[in-house]
CSV table of C-alpha atoms in Angstrom, one decimal:
chain,number,residue,atom,x,y,z
S,25,MET,CA,-124.5,26.2,37.8
S,26,SER,CA,-128.1,27.2,37.0
S,27,ASN,CA,-127.7,25.6,33.5
S,28,MET,CA,-126.9,22.3,35.2
S,29,MET,CA,-130.0,22.6,37.3
S,30,GLN,CA,-132.1,23.4,34.3
S,31,LYS,CA,-130.8,20.4,32.4
S,32,PHE,CA,-131.5,18.2,35.5
S,33,VAL,CA,-135.1,19.4,35.7
S,34,GLU,CA,-135.7,19.0,32.0
S,35,GLN,CA,-134.3,15.4,32.1
S,36,GLU,CA,-136.4,14.5,35.2
S,37,LEU,CA,-139.5,16.0,33.6
S,38,GLU,CA,-138.9,14.0,30.4
S,39,ASN,CA,-138.4,10.8,32.5
S,40,GLN,CA,-141.6,11.4,34.5
S,41,ILE,CA,-143.6,11.9,31.3
S,42,LYS,CA,-142.2,8.7,29.7
S,43,GLN,CA,-142.9,6.6,32.8
S,44,ASN,CA,-146.2,8.1,34.1
S,45,TYR,CA,-147.8,9.8,31.1
S,46,PRO,CA,-146.7,8.0,27.9
S,47,HIS,CA,-149.9,9.2,26.2
S,48,MET,CA,-148.5,12.8,26.3
S,49,GLN,CA,-145.5,12.0,24.1
S,50,TYR,CA,-147.4,12.1,20.9
S,51,PRO,CA,-150.5,14.1,19.7
S,52,PRO,CA,-153.7,12.3,20.5
S,53,GLY,CA,-154.9,12.7,16.9
S,54,LEU,CA,-152.8,12.0,13.8
S,55,TYR,CA,-153.0,11.6,10.1
S,56,ALA,CA,-152.4,8.1,8.5
S,57,ARG,CA,-152.2,6.9,5.0
S,58,VAL,CA,-154.0,3.6,4.1
S,59,VAL,CA,-151.2,1.4,2.7
S,60,SER,CA,-153.5,-1.6,2.1
S,61,VAL,CA,-157.1,-2.5,2.8
S,62,LYS,CA,-159.3,-5.6,2.7
S,63,LYS,CA,-163.0,-5.8,3.2
S,64,LYS,CA,-163.9,-8.5,5.7
S,65,GLY,CA,-167.6,-8.9,6.0
S,66,GLU,CA,-169.0,-5.6,7.3
S,67,LEU,CA,-165.6,-4.3,8.3
S,68,TYR,CA,-162.5,-3.0,6.6
S,69,GLU,CA,-159.0,-4.1,7.8
S,70,ALA,CA,-156.2,-1.8,6.9
S,71,THR,CA,-152.5,-1.3,7.2
S,72,LEU,CA,-151.7,2.3,8.1
S,73,LYS,CA,-148.6,4.5,7.9
S,74,ILE,CA,-148.7,7.3,10.4
S,75,LEU,CA,-148.0,10.7,8.9
S,76,ASP,CA,-146.7,14.0,10.4
S,77,LYS,CA,-148.7,17.2,10.5
S,78,ASN,CA,-147.5,17.9,6.9
S,79,LYS,CA,-148.9,14.6,5.8
S,80,GLN,CA,-145.4,13.1,5.2
S,81,PRO,CA,-144.4,9.6,6.6
S,82,ASP,CA,-143.5,9.8,10.3
S,83,SER,CA,-140.4,7.7,10.9
S,84,ARG,CA,-141.2,7.4,14.6
S,85,PHE,CA,-143.9,4.9,13.8
S,86,PRO,CA,-143.8,1.6,11.9
S,87,GLU,CA,-146.6,0.6,9.6
S,88,VAL,CA,-149.5,-0.6,11.7
S,89,PRO,CA,-151.4,-3.7,10.3
S,90,GLY,CA,-154.8,-5.1,11.3
S,91,VAL,CA,-156.6,-1.8,12.0
S,92,LYS,CA,-160.3,-2.5,11.8
S,93,THR,CA,-163.0,0.0,10.9
S,94,ASP,CA,-166.5,0.3,9.7
S,95,ILE,CA,-165.7,3.5,7.8
S,96,ILE,CA,-165.4,3.0,4.0
S,97,ILE,CA,-161.7,3.5,3.2
S,98,LEU,CA,-159.6,2.9,0.1
S,99,LYS,CA,-155.9,2.4,-0.5
S,100,ASN,CA,-154.0,5.7,-0.4
S,101,ASP,CA,-156.8,7.5,1.5
S,102,ILE,CA,-155.6,9.8,4.3
S,103,VAL,CA,-157.5,9.1,7.6
S,104,ALA,CA,-157.6,10.7,11.0
S,105,VAL,CA,-156.7,8.4,13.8
S,106,VAL,CA,-156.4,8.6,17.6
S,107,LEU,CA,-153.9,6.6,19.6
S,108,MET,CA,-155.9,5.1,22.5
S,109,TYR,CA,-154.1,5.7,25.8
S,110,GLY,CA,-150.8,6.5,24.1
S,111,GLU,CA,-150.3,3.1,22.7
S,112,CYS,CA,-149.5,2.5,19.0
S,113,SER,CA,-152.9,1.1,18.5
S,114,PRO,CA,-154.7,3.6,16.1
S,115,TYR,CA,-158.5,3.9,15.9
S,116,ILE,CA,-159.8,5.4,12.7
S,117,ILE,CA,-162.2,8.3,13.3
S,118,GLY,CA,-162.7,9.5,9.8
S,119,ARG,CA,-161.4,10.3,6.3
S,120,CYS,CA,-159.5,13.5,5.6
S,121,PHE,CA,-160.0,15.4,2.4
């Protein structure tokens, strides 16, 4: 019986996080690989592929096009990004070496 209660609590907690705190489902800072990049005036516009902590492609995320930054980036660079408010809208905070 206690196992059923534990599963119920776990499921309810998972549902509450998804509904009320979606930004807690993923780490706030992630690695991403620059798939492509174009210089547009003073800014760079990149397509990013989110990576896992081992710097391998993370299948939970699609490629994200149209990410703008003023940081100089090149194709295949690995950058650090944050997901603003839990949305799949990365903001580049720097290059990773």
